[in-house]
Short mmCIF file of C-alpha atoms and ligand atoms in Angstrom, two decimals:
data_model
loop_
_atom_site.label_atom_id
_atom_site.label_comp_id
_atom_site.label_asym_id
_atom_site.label_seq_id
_atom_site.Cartn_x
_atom_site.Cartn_y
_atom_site.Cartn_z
CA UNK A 1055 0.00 0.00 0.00
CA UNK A 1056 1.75 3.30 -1.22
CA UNK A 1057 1.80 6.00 1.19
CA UNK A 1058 2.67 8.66 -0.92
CA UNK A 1059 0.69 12.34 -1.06
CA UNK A 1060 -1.58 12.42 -4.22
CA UNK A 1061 1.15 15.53 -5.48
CA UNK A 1062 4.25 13.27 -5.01
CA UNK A 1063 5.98 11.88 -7.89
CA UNK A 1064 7.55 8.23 -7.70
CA UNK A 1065 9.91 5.88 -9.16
CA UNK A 1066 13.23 8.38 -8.26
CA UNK A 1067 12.08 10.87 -10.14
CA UNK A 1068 12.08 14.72 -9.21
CA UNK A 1069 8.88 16.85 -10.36
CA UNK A 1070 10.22 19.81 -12.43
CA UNK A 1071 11.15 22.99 -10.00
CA UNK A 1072 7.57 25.14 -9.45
CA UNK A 1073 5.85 22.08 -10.72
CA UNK A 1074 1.95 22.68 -9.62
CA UNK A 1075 0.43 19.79 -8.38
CA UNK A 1076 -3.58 18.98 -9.39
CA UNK A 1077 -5.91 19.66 -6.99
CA UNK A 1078 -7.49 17.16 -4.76
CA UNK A 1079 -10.96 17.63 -3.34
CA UNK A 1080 -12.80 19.83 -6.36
CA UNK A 1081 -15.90 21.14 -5.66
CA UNK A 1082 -19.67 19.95 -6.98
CA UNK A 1083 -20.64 21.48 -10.06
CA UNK A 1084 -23.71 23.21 -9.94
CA UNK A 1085 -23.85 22.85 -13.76
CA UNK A 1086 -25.08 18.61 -14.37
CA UNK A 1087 -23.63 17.50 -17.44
CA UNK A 1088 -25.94 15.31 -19.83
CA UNK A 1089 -26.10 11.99 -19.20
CA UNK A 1090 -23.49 9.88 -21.61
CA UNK A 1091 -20.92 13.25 -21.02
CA UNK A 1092 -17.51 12.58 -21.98
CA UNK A 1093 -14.28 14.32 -20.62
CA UNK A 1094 -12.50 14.31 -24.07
CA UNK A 1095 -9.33 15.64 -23.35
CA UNK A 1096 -7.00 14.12 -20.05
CA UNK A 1097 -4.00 12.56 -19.06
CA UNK A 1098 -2.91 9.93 -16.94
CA UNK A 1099 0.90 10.53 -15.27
CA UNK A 1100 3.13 7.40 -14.46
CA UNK A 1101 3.16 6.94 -11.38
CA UNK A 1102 6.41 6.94 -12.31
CA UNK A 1103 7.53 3.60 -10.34
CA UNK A 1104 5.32 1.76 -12.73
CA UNK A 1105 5.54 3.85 -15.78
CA UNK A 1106 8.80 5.48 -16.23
CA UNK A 1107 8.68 9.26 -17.65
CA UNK A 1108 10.16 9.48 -20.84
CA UNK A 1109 14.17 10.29 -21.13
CA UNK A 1110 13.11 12.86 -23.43
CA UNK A 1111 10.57 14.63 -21.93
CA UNK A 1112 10.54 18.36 -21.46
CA UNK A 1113 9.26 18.29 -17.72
CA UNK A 1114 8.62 15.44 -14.92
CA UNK A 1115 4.90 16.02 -13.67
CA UNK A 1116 3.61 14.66 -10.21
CA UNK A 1117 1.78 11.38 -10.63
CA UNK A 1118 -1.19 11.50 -11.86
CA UNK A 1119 -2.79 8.01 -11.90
CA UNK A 1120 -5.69 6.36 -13.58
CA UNK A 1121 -7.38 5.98 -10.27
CA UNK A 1122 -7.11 9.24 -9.34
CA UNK A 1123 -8.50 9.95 -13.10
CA UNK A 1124 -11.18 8.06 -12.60
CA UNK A 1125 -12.42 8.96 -8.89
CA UNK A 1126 -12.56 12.92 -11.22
CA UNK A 1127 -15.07 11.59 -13.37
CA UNK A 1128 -17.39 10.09 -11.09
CA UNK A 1129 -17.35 12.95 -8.81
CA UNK A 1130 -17.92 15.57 -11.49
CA UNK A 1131 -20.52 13.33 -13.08
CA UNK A 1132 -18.90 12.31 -16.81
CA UNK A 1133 -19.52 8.93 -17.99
CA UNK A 1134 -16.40 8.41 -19.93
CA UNK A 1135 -13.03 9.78 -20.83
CA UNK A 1136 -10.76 10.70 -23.99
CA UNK A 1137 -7.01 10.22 -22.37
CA UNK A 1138 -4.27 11.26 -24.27
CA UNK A 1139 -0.80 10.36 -24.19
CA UNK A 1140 1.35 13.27 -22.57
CA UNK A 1141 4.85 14.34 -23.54
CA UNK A 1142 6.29 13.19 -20.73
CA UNK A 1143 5.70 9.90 -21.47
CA UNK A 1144 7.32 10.50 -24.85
CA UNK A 1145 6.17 7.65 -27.43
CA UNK A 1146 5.55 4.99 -24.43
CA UNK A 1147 2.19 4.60 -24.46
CA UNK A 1148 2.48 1.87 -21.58
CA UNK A 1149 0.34 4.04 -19.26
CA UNK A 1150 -2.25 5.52 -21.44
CA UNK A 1151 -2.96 1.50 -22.69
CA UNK A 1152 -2.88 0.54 -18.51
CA UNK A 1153 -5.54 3.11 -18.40
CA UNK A 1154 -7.54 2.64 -20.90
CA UNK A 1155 -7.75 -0.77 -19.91
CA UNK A 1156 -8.66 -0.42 -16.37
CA UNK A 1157 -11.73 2.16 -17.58
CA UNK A 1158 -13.88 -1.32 -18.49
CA UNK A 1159 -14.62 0.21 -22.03
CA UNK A 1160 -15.38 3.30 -20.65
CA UNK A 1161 -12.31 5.33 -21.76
CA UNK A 1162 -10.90 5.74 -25.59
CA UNK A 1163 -6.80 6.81 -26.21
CA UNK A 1164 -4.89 9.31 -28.11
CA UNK A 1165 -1.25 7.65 -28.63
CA UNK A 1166 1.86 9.25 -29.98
CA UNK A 1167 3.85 6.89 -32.61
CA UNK A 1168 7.07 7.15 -34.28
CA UNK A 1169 7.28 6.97 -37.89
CA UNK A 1170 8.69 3.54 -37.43
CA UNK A 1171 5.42 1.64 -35.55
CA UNK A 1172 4.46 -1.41 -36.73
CA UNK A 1173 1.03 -2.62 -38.38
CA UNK A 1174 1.14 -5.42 -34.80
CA UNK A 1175 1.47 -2.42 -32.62
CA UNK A 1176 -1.33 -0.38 -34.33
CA UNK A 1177 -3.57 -2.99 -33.99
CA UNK A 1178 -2.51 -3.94 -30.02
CA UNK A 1179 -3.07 0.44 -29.39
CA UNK A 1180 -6.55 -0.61 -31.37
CA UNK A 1181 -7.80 -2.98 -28.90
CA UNK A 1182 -7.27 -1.27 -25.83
CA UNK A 1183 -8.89 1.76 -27.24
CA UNK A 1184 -6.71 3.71 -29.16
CA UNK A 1185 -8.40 5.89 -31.67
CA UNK A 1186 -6.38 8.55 -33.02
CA UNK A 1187 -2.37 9.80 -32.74
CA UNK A 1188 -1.13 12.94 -31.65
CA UNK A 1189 1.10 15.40 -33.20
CA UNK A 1190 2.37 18.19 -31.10
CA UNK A 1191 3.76 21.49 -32.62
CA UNK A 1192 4.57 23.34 -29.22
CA UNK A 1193 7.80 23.84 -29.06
CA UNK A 1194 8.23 24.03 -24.92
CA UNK A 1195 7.03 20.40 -25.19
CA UNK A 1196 8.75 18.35 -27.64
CA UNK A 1197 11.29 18.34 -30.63
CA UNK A 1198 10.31 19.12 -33.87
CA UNK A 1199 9.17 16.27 -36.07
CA UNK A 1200 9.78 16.34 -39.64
CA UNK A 1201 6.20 16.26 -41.30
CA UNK A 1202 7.07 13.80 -44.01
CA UNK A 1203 7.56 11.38 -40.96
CA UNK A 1204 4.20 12.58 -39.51
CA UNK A 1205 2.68 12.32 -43.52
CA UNK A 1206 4.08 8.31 -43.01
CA UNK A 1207 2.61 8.04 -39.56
CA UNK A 1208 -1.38 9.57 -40.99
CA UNK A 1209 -0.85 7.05 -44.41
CA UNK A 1210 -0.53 4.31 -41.57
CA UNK A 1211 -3.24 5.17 -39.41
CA UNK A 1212 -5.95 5.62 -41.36
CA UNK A 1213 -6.66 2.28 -42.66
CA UNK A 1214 -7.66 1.75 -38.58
CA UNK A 1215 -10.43 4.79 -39.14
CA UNK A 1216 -8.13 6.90 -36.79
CA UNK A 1217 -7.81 10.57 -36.01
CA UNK A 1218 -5.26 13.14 -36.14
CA UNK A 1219 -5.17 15.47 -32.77
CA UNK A 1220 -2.74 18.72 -33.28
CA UNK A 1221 -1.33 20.98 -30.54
CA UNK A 1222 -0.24 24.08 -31.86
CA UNK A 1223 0.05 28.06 -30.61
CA UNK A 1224 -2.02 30.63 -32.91
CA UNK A 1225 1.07 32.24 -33.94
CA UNK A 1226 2.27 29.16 -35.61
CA UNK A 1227 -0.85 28.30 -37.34
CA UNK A 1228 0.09 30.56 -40.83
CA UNK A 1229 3.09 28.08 -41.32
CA UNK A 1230 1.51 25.04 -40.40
CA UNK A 1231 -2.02 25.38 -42.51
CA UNK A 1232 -1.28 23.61 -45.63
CA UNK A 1233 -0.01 20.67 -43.91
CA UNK A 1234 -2.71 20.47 -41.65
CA UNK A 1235 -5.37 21.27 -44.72
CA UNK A 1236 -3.61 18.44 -46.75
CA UNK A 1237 -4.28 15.79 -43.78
CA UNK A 1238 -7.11 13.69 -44.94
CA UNK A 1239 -7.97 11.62 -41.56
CA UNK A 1240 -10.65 13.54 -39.20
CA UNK A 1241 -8.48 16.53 -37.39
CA UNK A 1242 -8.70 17.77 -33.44
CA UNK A 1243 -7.31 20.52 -32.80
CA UNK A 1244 -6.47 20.91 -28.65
CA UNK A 1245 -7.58 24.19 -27.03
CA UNK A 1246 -8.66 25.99 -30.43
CA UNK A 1247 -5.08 26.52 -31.59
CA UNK A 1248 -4.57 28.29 -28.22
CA UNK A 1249 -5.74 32.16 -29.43
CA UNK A 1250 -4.14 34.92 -27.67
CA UNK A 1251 -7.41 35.80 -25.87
CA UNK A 1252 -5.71 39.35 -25.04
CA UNK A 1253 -6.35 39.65 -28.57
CA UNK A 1254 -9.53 40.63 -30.76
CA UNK A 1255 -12.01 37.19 -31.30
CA UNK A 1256 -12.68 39.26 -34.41
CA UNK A 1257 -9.54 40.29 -35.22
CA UNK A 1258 -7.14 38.41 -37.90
CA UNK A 1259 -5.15 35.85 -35.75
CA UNK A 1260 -8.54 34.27 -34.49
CA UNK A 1261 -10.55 34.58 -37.96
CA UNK A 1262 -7.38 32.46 -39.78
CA UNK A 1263 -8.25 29.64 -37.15
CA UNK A 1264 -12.24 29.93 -37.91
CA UNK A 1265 -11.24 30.10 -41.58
CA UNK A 1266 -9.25 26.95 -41.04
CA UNK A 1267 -12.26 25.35 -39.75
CA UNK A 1268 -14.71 26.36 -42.44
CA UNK A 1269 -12.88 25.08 -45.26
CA UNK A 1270 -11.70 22.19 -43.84
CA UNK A 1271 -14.82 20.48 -42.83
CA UNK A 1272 -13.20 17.01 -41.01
CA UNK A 1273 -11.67 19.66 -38.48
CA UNK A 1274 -12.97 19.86 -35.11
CA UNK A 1275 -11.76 21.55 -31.99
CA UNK A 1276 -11.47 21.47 -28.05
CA UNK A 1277 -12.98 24.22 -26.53
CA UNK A 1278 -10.94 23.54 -23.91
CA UNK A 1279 -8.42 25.02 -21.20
CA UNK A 1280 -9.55 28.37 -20.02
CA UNK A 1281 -7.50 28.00 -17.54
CA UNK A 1282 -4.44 28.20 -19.64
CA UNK A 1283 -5.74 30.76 -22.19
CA UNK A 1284 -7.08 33.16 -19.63
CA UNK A 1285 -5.15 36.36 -18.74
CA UNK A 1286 -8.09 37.53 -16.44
CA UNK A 1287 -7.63 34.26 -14.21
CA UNK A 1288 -10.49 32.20 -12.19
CA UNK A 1289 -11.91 34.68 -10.39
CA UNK A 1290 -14.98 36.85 -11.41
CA UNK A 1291 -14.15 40.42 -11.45
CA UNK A 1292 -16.98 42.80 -10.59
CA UNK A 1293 -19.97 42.54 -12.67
CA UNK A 1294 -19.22 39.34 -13.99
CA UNK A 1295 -20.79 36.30 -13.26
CA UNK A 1296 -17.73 33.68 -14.13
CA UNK A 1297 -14.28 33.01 -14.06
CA UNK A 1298 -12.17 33.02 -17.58
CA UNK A 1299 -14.24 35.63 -18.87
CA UNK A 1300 -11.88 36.71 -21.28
CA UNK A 1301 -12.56 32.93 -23.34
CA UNK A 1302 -15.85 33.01 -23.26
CA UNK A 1303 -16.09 35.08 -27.18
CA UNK A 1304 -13.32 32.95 -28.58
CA UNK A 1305 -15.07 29.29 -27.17
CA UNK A 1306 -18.58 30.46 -27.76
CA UNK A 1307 -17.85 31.58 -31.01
CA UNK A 1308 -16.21 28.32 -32.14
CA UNK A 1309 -19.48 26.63 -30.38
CA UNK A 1310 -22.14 28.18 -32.06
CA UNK A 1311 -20.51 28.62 -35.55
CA UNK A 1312 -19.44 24.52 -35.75
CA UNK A 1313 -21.66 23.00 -32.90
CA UNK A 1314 -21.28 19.52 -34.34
CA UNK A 1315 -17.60 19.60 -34.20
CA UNK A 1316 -16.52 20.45 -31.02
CA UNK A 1317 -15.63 18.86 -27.94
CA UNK A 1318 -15.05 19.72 -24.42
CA UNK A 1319 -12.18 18.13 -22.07
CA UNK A 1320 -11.13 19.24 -18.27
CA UNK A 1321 -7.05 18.56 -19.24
CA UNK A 1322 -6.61 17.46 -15.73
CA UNK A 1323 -4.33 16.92 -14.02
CA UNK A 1324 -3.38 20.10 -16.21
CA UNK A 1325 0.64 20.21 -16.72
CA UNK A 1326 2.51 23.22 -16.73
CA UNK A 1327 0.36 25.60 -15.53
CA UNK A 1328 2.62 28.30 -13.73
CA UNK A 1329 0.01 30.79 -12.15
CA UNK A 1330 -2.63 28.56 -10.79
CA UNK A 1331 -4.23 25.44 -10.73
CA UNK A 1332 -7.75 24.92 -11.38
CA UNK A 1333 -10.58 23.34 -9.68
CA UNK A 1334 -12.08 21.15 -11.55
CA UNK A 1335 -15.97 21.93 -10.68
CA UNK A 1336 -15.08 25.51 -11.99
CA UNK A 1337 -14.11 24.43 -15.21
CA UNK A 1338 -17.67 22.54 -15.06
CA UNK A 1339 -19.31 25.21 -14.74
CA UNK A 1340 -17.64 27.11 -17.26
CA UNK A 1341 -19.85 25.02 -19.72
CA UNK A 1342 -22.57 26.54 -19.88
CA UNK A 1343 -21.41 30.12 -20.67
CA UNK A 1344 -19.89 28.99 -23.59
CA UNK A 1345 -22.39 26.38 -24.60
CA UNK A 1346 -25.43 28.29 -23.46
CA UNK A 1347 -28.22 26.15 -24.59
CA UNK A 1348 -29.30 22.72 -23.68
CA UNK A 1349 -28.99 21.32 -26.85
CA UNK A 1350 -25.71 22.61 -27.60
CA UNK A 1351 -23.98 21.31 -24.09
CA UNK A 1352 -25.65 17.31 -25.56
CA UNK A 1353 -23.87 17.93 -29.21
CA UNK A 1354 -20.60 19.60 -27.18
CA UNK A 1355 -20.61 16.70 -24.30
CA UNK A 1356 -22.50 13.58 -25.65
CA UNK A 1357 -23.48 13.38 -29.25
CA UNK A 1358 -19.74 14.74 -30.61
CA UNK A 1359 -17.01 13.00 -28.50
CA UNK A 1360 -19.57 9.40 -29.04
CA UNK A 1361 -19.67 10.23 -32.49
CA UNK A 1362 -16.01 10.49 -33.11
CA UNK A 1363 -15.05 7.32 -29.88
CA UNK A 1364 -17.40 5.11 -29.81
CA UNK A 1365 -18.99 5.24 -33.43
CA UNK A 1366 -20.03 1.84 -32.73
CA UNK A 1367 -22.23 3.01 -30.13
CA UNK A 1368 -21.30 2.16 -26.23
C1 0GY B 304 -2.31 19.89 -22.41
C2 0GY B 304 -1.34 20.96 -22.45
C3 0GY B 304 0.00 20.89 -22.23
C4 0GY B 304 0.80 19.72 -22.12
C5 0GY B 304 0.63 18.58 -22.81
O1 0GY B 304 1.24 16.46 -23.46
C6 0GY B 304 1.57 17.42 -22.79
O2 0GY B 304 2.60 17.50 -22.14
O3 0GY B 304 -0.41 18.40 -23.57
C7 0GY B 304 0.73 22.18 -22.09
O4 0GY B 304 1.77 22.21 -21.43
O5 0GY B 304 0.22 23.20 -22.63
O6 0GY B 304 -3.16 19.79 -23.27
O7 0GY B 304 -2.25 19.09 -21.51
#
């Protein structure tokens, strides 16, 4: 029986210096999400004794197990999960398939692959749940991968009916939009390219990401992460009724113009945030101000993420 604190990281390993830990004990939501609700974007960590980080990686995280994942859901009342494979785990997906295995069906997996994985280990990623790889364009977080080696990794993928999820900043988007336009697999984009929400939502640097969208119809986006886009932070300032105000245009935007394509994911146990960390109810009930109708939190929540994880129906 491991004694260890819920922020400790294990297996000898040394959580990065100002490394903030998730937050245990998140409050109730007073926003229910629909039955069938899916948290489509988190990430398991190690623990590291079992699951060693990746020699690679860009930071060491605390552990962050599927457990602990798993107690999240139930408590803020999702029925199933999206997990996808962190950097810190580099291209070992050992822990995201431990996970997605211990969910009972009730989790699907985002891996990362090298150019070099094999048909076998495709289809082994398949049967625990894997649908969809990801490629990650942030440059804190990994090395730069040559695209013709991610243009080898798509050509193998989808024959399995997988998906393409891409991390990128706004600012990189211009450089990056013909490859992405050119990828013909279904497209996720984490955290709507991550817009500068100090920034105009009408202004040119957020209209090039809507544009993407509109002509690309097999993209879709997370209209995730407040917490990491916000500059005003998770308190309400006077006269406002909710916390992240300052993403509310961009995410509502993105929800009402391309309801059907969107998804919504907590990003616990949220890495690398420097300023604060969030709790976890809040970001429930940041929902509804950015999908304000009923029917647009079931498409956002339910019918999307099933649509795209569990085609087959659950
Ligand atoms: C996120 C965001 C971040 C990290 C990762 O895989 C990762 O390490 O995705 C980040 O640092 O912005 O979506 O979890």
């Amino acid at each position: 029986m491991s004694t260890m604190a819920h922020g400790d990281t294990s297996g000898g390993f040394e959580k990065s210096p100002g490394w903030l830990d998730w937050y245990d004990g998140p409050s109730t939501p007073t926003f229910r999400v629909p039955a069938g609700a899916v948290d489509a974007h988190c990430h398991v960590f190690g623990p590291g004794e079992q699951f060693p980080y990746a020699p690679e990686r860009k930071y060491t995280p605390c552990d962050a197990s599927a457990e602990q994942l798993f107690a999240l859901r139930d408590r803020l009342g999702f029925e199933r999960n999206v997990i996808v494979q962190a950097t810190c785990h580099g291209a070992d997906n050992r822990a995201l398939v431990d996970a997605l295995q211990r969910s009972e069906g009730r989790a699907r997996g985002v891996a990362t692959v090298r150019r070099d994985v094999t048909g076998e280990e495709l289809a082994e990623l398949h049967a625990a749940g894997v649908r969809g790889v990801r490629f990650n364009f942030v440059k804190r977080l990994v090395d730069r991968v040559p695209t013709d080696s991610l243009d080898e990794i798509v050509a193998k993928i989808a024959p399995l009916g997988w998906h393409v999820v891409i991390y990128f900043e706004a600012e990189d988007l211009p450089e990056l939009y013909e490859f992405f336009s050119a990828i013909p697999t279904d497209l996720v984009v984490d955290h709507m390219g991550r817009p500068d929400v100090t920034k105009d939502p009408d202004g040119p640097e957020f209209e090039l990401f809507l544009r993407f969208m509109r002509e690309n119809p097999n993209v879709w986006t997370k209209v995730s992460c407040p917490e990491r886009l916000s500059s005003s932070g998770p308190r309400a300032l006077d006269g406002e009724q909710n916390a992240y105000t300052d993403v509310v245009p961009f995410a509502r935007r993105v929800v009402e113009e391309f309801p059907d394509r969107v998804l919504w994911g907590t990003d616990w146990p949220h890495p690398n945030l420097k300023d604060h960390m969030p709790d976890d109810g809040l970001l429930v009930d940041f929902i509804p101000h950015i999908a304000p109708t009923p029917e647009l939190q079931h498409k956002l929540l339910v019918d999307n993420p099933t649509r795209l994880y569990w085609p087959e129906g659950v």
